[in-house]
Amino acid sequence: MAGVAASVERVKDRATGLDKFVLREARGSSVEVYLYGGQVTFWKNNFGHQLLFVSNKATFKPPKAIRGGIQICFPQLGSHGVLEQHGFARNRFWSVDESPPPFPVATSNCHIDLILKSSQEDLKIWPHSYEFRLRVALSPRGDLLLTSRIKNISSDGKPFQFTFAYHTYFSVSDISEVRVEGLETLDYLDNLQSKNRCTEQGDAVVFESEVDKVYLSAPKKIVIIDHEKKRTLVLRKEGLPDIVVWNPWDKKAKAMPDFGDDEYKNMLCVGAAAIEKPISLKSGEEWLGKQEISAVPSSYSSGQLDPEVIRRMHTI
Ligand code: TA6
């Protein structure tokens, strides 16, 4: 629709009764972000493809996180001590950030700013005062950019540490036809082997069984190639050294009440994270972590992306 401007609309989702923001760009791409969890659950590109996975059995109410989309895992990934698994940020209602401080990085005008602050309840389990500002931005080309700014606002001058992940559930046509490039030869922590440190082989990562890994010091850009859909998802990151990769496969899928038995075939979690080396903030310090995801058409053949796609990826 020529001339239709970008828009940001707050609506109450009919199915869940929860408030969400719908971001629309002129060329047809759109994103949906729930105040619950500050969670992106829907990302459609200019071709109308839904690029994120949300389980048909997802629950949209506390205390369970929405199973899918992009979960904000803070102040931890994993389960240690009294904090819930993957921290509390994905299980809390965020607010609209009415007066975000100037943004240090360029983002598109089609965006929403949310904020989560330490609550009295949460201070009991994580005694640190913080402000977490999340900007979700949709570019005119349909790229999705999440920028997190976390500030230590403690008055006692104490530093704090946290681990973090954009736990991103991508929709794929058939997990056995998916390759991830950019993780070759990296060290990783294998959650299926008591977080043992291992080294990835020299080839692209493929999927034939449950995978639950944290790749360490990964490149700024990795790609997920969905052979059947002839689609390449490009993930770019800043301020986040690691990459989590997870597919529950059949056994774990059956054990999750908010996940369909066969849904593992059509999803793959790949997300930018900071896990091996927790982020430490002194009082008054602010950290920024970005994840940008784009979808480009790809005619994937003989193990190599075609030159045209590589050229276009470099222009993203
Ligand atoms: O990132 C992988 C992981 O930590 C897996 O171990 C699995 O637990 C997954 O996250 C989902 O966690 P959740 O708490 O959302 O069920």
CSV table of C-alpha atoms and ligand atoms in Angstrom, one decimal:
chain,number,residue,atom,x,y,z
A,1,MET,CA,0.0,0.0,0.0
A,2,ALA,CA,2.0,2.9,-1.3
A,3,GLY,CA,2.3,5.9,1.0
A,4,VAL,CA,1.0,4.0,4.1
A,5,ALA,CA,3.2,5.2,7.0
A,6,ALA,CA,4.6,3.0,9.7
A,7,SER,CA,2.4,2.7,12.8
A,8,VAL,CA,2.5,1.6,16.5
A,9,GLU,CA,-0.9,0.6,18.0
A,10,ARG,CA,-1.7,-0.6,21.6
A,11,VAL,CA,-4.5,-3.2,21.5
A,12,LYS,CA,-6.0,-5.8,23.9
A,13,ASP,CA,-5.4,-9.2,22.4
A,14,ARG,CA,-8.8,-10.8,22.0
A,15,ALA,CA,-7.6,-14.4,22.6
A,16,THR,CA,-5.4,-13.7,25.7
A,17,GLY,CA,-7.0,-10.5,27.1
A,18,LEU,CA,-3.5,-9.1,27.4
A,19,ASP,CA,-2.2,-5.7,26.2
A,20,LYS,CA,0.2,-5.7,23.3
A,21,PHE,CA,1.7,-3.3,20.8
A,22,VAL,CA,1.4,-3.9,17.1
A,23,LEU,CA,4.2,-2.3,15.0
A,24,ARG,CA,3.5,-2.1,11.3
A,25,GLU,CA,5.8,-0.9,8.5
A,26,ALA,CA,4.7,0.5,5.2
A,27,ARG,CA,5.9,-2.5,3.1
A,28,GLY,CA,3.8,-5.0,5.1
A,29,SER,CA,6.1,-6.2,7.8
A,30,SER,CA,4.8,-6.3,11.4
A,31,VAL,CA,5.7,-7.2,15.0
A,32,GLU,CA,3.7,-7.8,18.1
A,33,VAL,CA,5.1,-7.2,21.6
A,34,TYR,CA,3.3,-8.1,24.8
A,35,LEU,CA,3.6,-6.0,28.0
A,36,TYR,CA,3.7,-9.4,29.7
A,37,GLY,CA,7.3,-10.4,29.7
A,38,GLY,CA,8.2,-7.5,27.3
A,39,GLN,CA,7.9,-10.3,24.8
A,40,VAL,CA,7.9,-10.2,21.0
A,41,THR,CA,5.6,-13.0,19.9
A,42,PHE,CA,5.0,-12.2,16.3
A,43,TRP,CA,7.3,-11.0,13.5
A,44,LYS,CA,6.1,-11.0,9.9
A,45,ASN,CA,8.4,-9.9,7.0
A,46,ASN,CA,7.5,-8.0,3.9
A,47,PHE,CA,6.5,-11.3,2.2
A,48,GLY,CA,4.0,-12.0,4.9
A,49,HIS,CA,5.9,-14.9,6.5
A,50,GLN,CA,5.6,-15.5,10.3
A,51,LEU,CA,9.3,-15.9,11.2
A,52,LEU,CA,8.9,-16.6,14.9
A,53,PHE,CA,7.5,-19.7,16.6
A,54,VAL,CA,4.9,-19.7,19.4
A,55,SER,CA,3.6,-23.0,20.7
A,56,ASN,CA,0.0,-23.8,20.1
A,57,LYS,CA,-0.1,-24.7,23.8
A,58,ALA,CA,1.6,-21.5,25.1
A,59,THR,CA,0.0,-20.0,28.2
A,60,PHE,CA,-0.3,-16.2,28.2
A,61,LYS,CA,-0.5,-15.7,32.0
A,62,PRO,CA,1.8,-15.5,35.0
A,63,PRO,CA,3.7,-17.3,36.4
A,64,LYS,CA,4.5,-19.1,33.1
A,65,ALA,CA,6.5,-17.4,30.4
A,66,ILE,CA,4.9,-17.4,26.9
A,67,ARG,CA,6.4,-20.4,25.1
A,68,GLY,CA,7.9,-18.9,22.0
A,69,GLY,CA,8.7,-15.5,20.4
A,70,ILE,CA,11.7,-13.7,22.0
A,71,GLN,CA,11.9,-14.3,25.7
A,72,ILE,CA,13.9,-11.8,27.7
A,73,CYS,CA,16.0,-13.9,30.1
A,74,PHE,CA,17.2,-11.6,33.0
A,75,PRO,CA,18.9,-11.5,35.5
A,76,GLN,CA,20.0,-15.1,34.7
A,77,LEU,CA,19.8,-17.8,32.1
A,78,GLY,CA,19.3,-21.1,33.7
A,79,SER,CA,18.2,-21.8,37.3
A,80,HIS,CA,20.5,-21.0,40.2
A,81,GLY,CA,19.5,-20.2,43.8
A,82,VAL,CA,16.1,-18.7,44.6
A,83,LEU,CA,15.6,-17.0,41.2
A,84,GLU,CA,13.1,-18.7,38.9
A,85,GLN,CA,14.4,-20.5,35.7
A,86,HIS,CA,15.8,-17.8,33.3
A,87,GLY,CA,15.1,-15.0,35.8
A,88,PHE,CA,11.9,-13.0,36.4
A,89,ALA,CA,11.9,-10.5,33.5
A,90,ARG,CA,9.9,-12.8,31.2
A,91,ASN,CA,7.3,-13.4,33.9
A,92,ARG,CA,6.6,-9.8,34.8
A,93,PHE,CA,4.3,-7.1,33.3
A,94,TRP,CA,6.4,-4.3,31.8
A,95,SER,CA,5.3,-0.7,31.4
A,96,VAL,CA,5.6,1.7,28.5
A,97,ASP,CA,8.7,3.9,29.0
A,98,GLU,CA,7.2,7.3,28.5
A,99,SER,CA,10.5,9.2,28.6
A,100,PRO,CA,13.4,7.0,27.4
A,101,PRO,CA,16.8,8.7,27.7
A,102,PRO,CA,18.3,9.5,24.3
A,103,PHE,CA,19.1,6.3,22.4
A,104,PRO,CA,22.9,5.9,21.8
A,105,VAL,CA,22.2,3.8,18.7
A,106,ALA,CA,20.2,4.6,15.6
A,107,THR,CA,16.9,2.7,15.4
A,108,SER,CA,13.9,3.0,13.1
A,109,ASN,CA,11.0,5.3,14.0
A,110,CYS,CA,8.7,2.3,14.1
A,111,HIS,CA,9.5,1.2,17.7
A,112,ILE,CA,8.1,0.9,21.2
A,113,ASP,CA,10.0,1.5,24.4
A,114,LEU,CA,9.2,-0.6,27.5
A,115,ILE,CA,10.7,-0.5,31.0
A,116,LEU,CA,11.0,-2.9,33.9
A,117,LYS,CA,12.2,-1.7,37.3
A,118,SER,CA,13.1,-3.6,40.5
A,119,SER,CA,10.0,-4.2,42.5
A,120,GLN,CA,9.7,-4.7,46.3
A,121,GLU,CA,8.8,-8.3,45.7
A,122,ASP,CA,11.8,-9.0,43.4
A,123,LEU,CA,14.2,-7.1,45.7
A,124,LYS,CA,13.6,-9.9,48.2
A,125,ILE,CA,14.9,-12.5,45.7
A,126,TRP,CA,17.4,-10.3,43.8
A,127,PRO,CA,18.5,-7.4,46.1
A,128,HIS,CA,19.7,-5.1,43.4
A,129,SER,CA,18.0,-1.9,42.1
A,130,TYR,CA,17.9,-1.6,38.3
A,131,GLU,CA,16.1,-0.1,35.4
A,132,PHE,CA,15.8,-2.3,32.3
A,133,ARG,CA,14.8,-0.3,29.2
A,134,LEU,CA,13.9,-2.4,26.1
A,135,ARG,CA,13.4,-0.9,22.7
A,136,VAL,CA,11.7,-3.1,20.0
A,137,ALA,CA,12.2,-1.6,16.5
A,138,LEU,CA,11.0,-2.7,13.1
A,139,SER,CA,13.0,-1.3,10.2
A,140,PRO,CA,11.4,-0.3,6.8
A,141,ARG,CA,13.0,-3.4,5.4
A,142,GLY,CA,11.3,-5.6,8.0
A,143,ASP,CA,14.3,-6.3,10.2
A,144,LEU,CA,13.7,-6.7,13.9
A,145,LEU,CA,16.0,-5.0,16.4
A,146,LEU,CA,15.9,-5.4,20.1
A,147,THR,CA,18.0,-3.2,22.2
A,148,SER,CA,18.3,-3.7,26.0
A,149,ARG,CA,19.7,-1.1,28.3
A,150,ILE,CA,20.2,-2.2,31.9
A,151,LYS,CA,21.3,0.3,34.5
A,152,ASN,CA,22.5,-0.2,38.1
A,153,ILE,CA,20.5,2.5,40.1
A,154,SER,CA,21.4,1.1,43.5
A,155,SER,CA,21.8,3.9,46.2
A,156,ASP,CA,24.1,1.7,48.3
A,157,GLY,CA,26.8,1.9,45.6
A,158,LYS,CA,26.9,-1.9,45.3
A,159,PRO,CA,27.7,-3.5,42.0
A,160,PHE,CA,25.7,-6.4,40.6
A,161,GLN,CA,26.2,-9.1,38.1
A,162,PHE,CA,23.7,-10.8,35.7
A,163,THR,CA,23.6,-13.2,32.8
A,164,PHE,CA,21.2,-12.5,29.9
A,165,ALA,CA,19.7,-14.0,26.7
A,166,TYR,CA,17.3,-13.0,24.0
A,167,HIS,CA,15.8,-16.5,24.0
A,168,THR,CA,14.6,-16.5,20.4
A,169,TYR,CA,12.2,-19.2,19.0
A,170,PHE,CA,12.5,-19.2,15.2
A,171,SER,CA,9.9,-20.9,13.0
A,172,VAL,CA,11.5,-23.4,10.7
A,173,SER,CA,9.9,-25.7,8.0
A,174,ASP,CA,11.7,-28.9,9.2
A,175,ILE,CA,14.4,-28.9,11.8
A,176,SER,CA,16.2,-31.8,10.0
A,177,GLU,CA,16.6,-29.4,7.0
A,178,VAL,CA,18.1,-26.5,9.0
A,179,ARG,CA,21.8,-25.5,9.2
A,180,VAL,CA,23.4,-22.8,11.4
A,181,GLU,CA,26.6,-21.3,10.0
A,182,GLY,CA,29.0,-19.2,12.0
A,183,LEU,CA,29.4,-21.5,15.0
A,184,GLU,CA,32.0,-23.8,13.5
A,185,THR,CA,35.0,-24.6,15.6
A,186,LEU,CA,33.7,-22.5,18.6
A,187,ASP,CA,33.9,-23.8,22.1
A,188,TYR,CA,30.5,-24.4,23.7
A,189,LEU,CA,29.0,-25.4,27.1
A,190,ASP,CA,26.8,-28.5,26.6
A,191,ASN,CA,23.8,-28.5,29.0
A,192,LEU,CA,23.2,-32.1,28.1
A,193,GLN,CA,26.6,-33.0,29.5
A,194,SER,CA,26.6,-31.1,32.8
A,195,LYS,CA,27.7,-27.9,31.0
A,196,ASN,CA,30.9,-29.6,29.9
A,197,ARG,CA,33.1,-27.4,27.7
A,198,CYS,CA,33.4,-28.9,24.2
A,199,THR,CA,34.5,-27.7,20.8
A,200,GLU,CA,32.2,-27.7,17.7
A,201,GLN,CA,33.3,-29.5,14.6
A,202,GLY,CA,34.4,-27.6,11.5
A,203,ASP,CA,31.1,-27.9,9.7
A,204,ALA,CA,27.8,-26.0,9.9
A,205,VAL,CA,25.7,-27.1,12.9
A,206,VAL,CA,22.8,-29.5,11.9
A,207,PHE,CA,20.1,-31.1,14.0
A,208,GLU,CA,19.4,-34.8,14.5
A,209,SER,CA,18.6,-34.9,18.2
A,210,GLU,CA,18.1,-32.7,21.3
A,211,VAL,CA,20.6,-29.8,21.3
A,212,ASP,CA,21.1,-27.5,24.3
A,213,LYS,CA,24.3,-25.5,24.0
A,214,VAL,CA,25.8,-22.2,24.8
A,215,TYR,CA,28.4,-21.2,22.1
A,216,LEU,CA,31.1,-19.0,23.6
A,217,SER,CA,32.6,-15.8,22.0
A,218,ALA,CA,30.6,-16.2,18.9
A,219,PRO,CA,31.0,-13.9,15.8
A,220,LYS,CA,28.8,-10.8,15.6
A,221,LYS,CA,26.8,-12.4,12.7
A,222,ILE,CA,25.5,-15.9,12.3
A,223,VAL,CA,23.0,-17.4,9.9
A,224,ILE,CA,20.3,-19.9,10.1
A,225,ILE,CA,19.5,-21.5,6.8
A,226,ASP,CA,16.1,-23.1,6.3
A,227,HIS,CA,16.6,-25.2,3.2
A,228,GLU,CA,13.0,-26.1,2.6
A,229,LYS,CA,11.7,-22.5,2.8
A,230,LYS,CA,14.7,-21.3,0.9
A,231,ARG,CA,15.1,-18.7,3.6
A,232,THR,CA,18.2,-17.5,5.5
A,233,LEU,CA,17.8,-15.8,8.9
A,234,VAL,CA,20.6,-13.5,9.7
A,235,LEU,CA,21.3,-12.8,13.4
A,236,ARG,CA,23.5,-9.9,14.4
A,237,LYS,CA,24.5,-9.0,17.9
A,238,GLU,CA,26.4,-6.4,20.0
A,239,GLY,CA,27.3,-6.5,23.7
A,240,LEU,CA,26.4,-10.2,23.8
A,241,PRO,CA,29.4,-12.6,23.3
A,242,ASP,CA,27.5,-15.9,23.4
A,243,ILE,CA,24.8,-17.7,21.4
A,244,VAL,CA,22.3,-20.2,22.9
A,245,VAL,CA,21.1,-23.0,20.7
A,246,TRP,CA,18.2,-25.3,21.8
A,247,ASN,CA,15.9,-27.8,20.3
A,248,PRO,CA,14.1,-30.1,22.8
A,249,TRP,CA,13.5,-32.9,20.3
A,250,ASP,CA,10.8,-35.5,20.9
A,251,LYS,CA,11.4,-36.7,24.5
A,252,LYS,CA,11.7,-33.2,26.1
A,253,ALA,CA,8.9,-31.9,23.8
A,254,LYS,CA,6.5,-34.5,25.3
A,255,ALA,CA,7.6,-33.5,28.8
A,256,MET,CA,6.6,-29.8,28.4
A,257,PRO,CA,2.9,-29.1,29.0
A,258,ASP,CA,3.0,-25.9,27.1
A,259,PHE,CA,4.6,-27.4,24.0
A,260,GLY,CA,3.1,-29.7,21.4
A,261,ASP,CA,4.7,-33.2,21.1
A,262,ASP,CA,5.7,-32.6,17.4
A,263,GLU,CA,6.4,-28.9,17.6
A,264,TYR,CA,10.1,-29.5,17.9
A,265,LYS,CA,10.1,-30.2,14.2
A,266,ASN,CA,9.2,-26.6,13.4
A,267,MET,CA,11.2,-24.5,15.8
A,268,LEU,CA,14.8,-23.7,16.7
A,269,CYS,CA,15.9,-21.5,19.5
A,270,VAL,CA,19.0,-19.4,18.6
A,271,GLY,CA,19.7,-16.2,20.6
A,272,ALA,CA,22.3,-13.7,21.6
A,273,ALA,CA,23.4,-14.1,25.2
A,274,ALA,CA,25.9,-13.2,27.9
A,275,ILE,CA,26.4,-16.4,29.9
A,276,GLU,CA,30.0,-17.6,30.3
A,277,LYS,CA,31.1,-14.2,31.6
A,278,PRO,CA,28.3,-12.5,33.6
A,279,ILE,CA,27.9,-8.8,33.0
A,280,SER,CA,29.0,-6.7,36.0
A,281,LEU,CA,27.7,-3.1,36.6
A,282,LYS,CA,28.9,-0.7,39.1
A,283,SER,CA,26.4,1.7,40.7
A,284,GLY,CA,25.3,4.2,38.0
A,285,GLU,CA,26.7,2.1,35.1
A,286,GLU,CA,24.5,1.1,32.1
A,287,TRP,CA,25.0,-1.9,29.8
A,288,LEU,CA,23.6,-2.1,26.2
A,289,GLY,CA,22.9,-5.4,24.3
A,290,LYS,CA,21.5,-5.6,20.8
A,291,GLN,CA,20.1,-8.4,18.7
A,292,GLU,CA,19.0,-7.7,15.1
A,293,ILE,CA,17.4,-10.4,13.0
A,294,SER,CA,16.7,-10.3,9.3
A,295,ALA,CA,15.2,-12.7,6.8
A,296,VAL,CA,16.7,-13.0,3.3
A,297,PRO,CA,15.7,-15.3,0.5
A,298,SER,CA,18.4,-17.9,-0.1
A,299,SER,CA,18.8,-20.5,-2.8
A,300,TYR,CA,21.0,-22.8,-0.7
A,301,SER,CA,22.9,-25.4,-2.6
A,302,SER,CA,26.0,-27.6,-2.3
A,303,GLY,CA,26.8,-26.3,1.2
A,304,GLN,CA,27.4,-22.7,0.0
A,305,LEU,CA,25.2,-19.7,0.1
A,306,ASP,CA,24.9,-18.2,-3.4
A,307,PRO,CA,27.1,-15.1,-4.0
A,308,GLU,CA,24.1,-12.8,-4.5
A,309,VAL,CA,22.8,-13.8,-1.0
A,310,ILE,CA,26.2,-13.3,0.5
A,311,ARG,CA,26.4,-9.8,-1.1
A,312,ARG,CA,23.0,-8.9,0.2
A,313,MET,CA,23.7,-10.2,3.6
A,314,HIS,CA,26.8,-7.9,3.8
A,315,THR,CA,24.5,-5.0,3.1
A,316,ILE,CA,22.2,-5.8,5.9
B,1,TA6,O1,18.3,-22.3,26.3
B,1,TA6,C1,18.0,-23.6,26.5
B,1,TA6,C2,17.3,-23.8,27.9
B,1,TA6,O2,18.0,-23.4,29.0
B,1,TA6,C3,17.0,-25.3,27.9
B,1,TA6,O3,17.8,-25.9,28.9
B,1,TA6,C4,15.5,-25.4,28.2
B,1,TA6,O4,15.3,-25.4,29.6
B,1,TA6,C5,15.0,-24.1,27.5
B,1,TA6,O5,16.0,-23.1,27.9
B,1,TA6,C6,13.6,-23.7,27.9
B,1,TA6,O6,13.6,-23.3,29.2
B,1,TA6,P1,12.1,-22.9,29.8
B,1,TA6,O7,12.3,-22.5,31.2
B,1,TA6,O8,11.6,-21.7,29.0
B,1,TA6,O9,11.3,-24.1,29.7
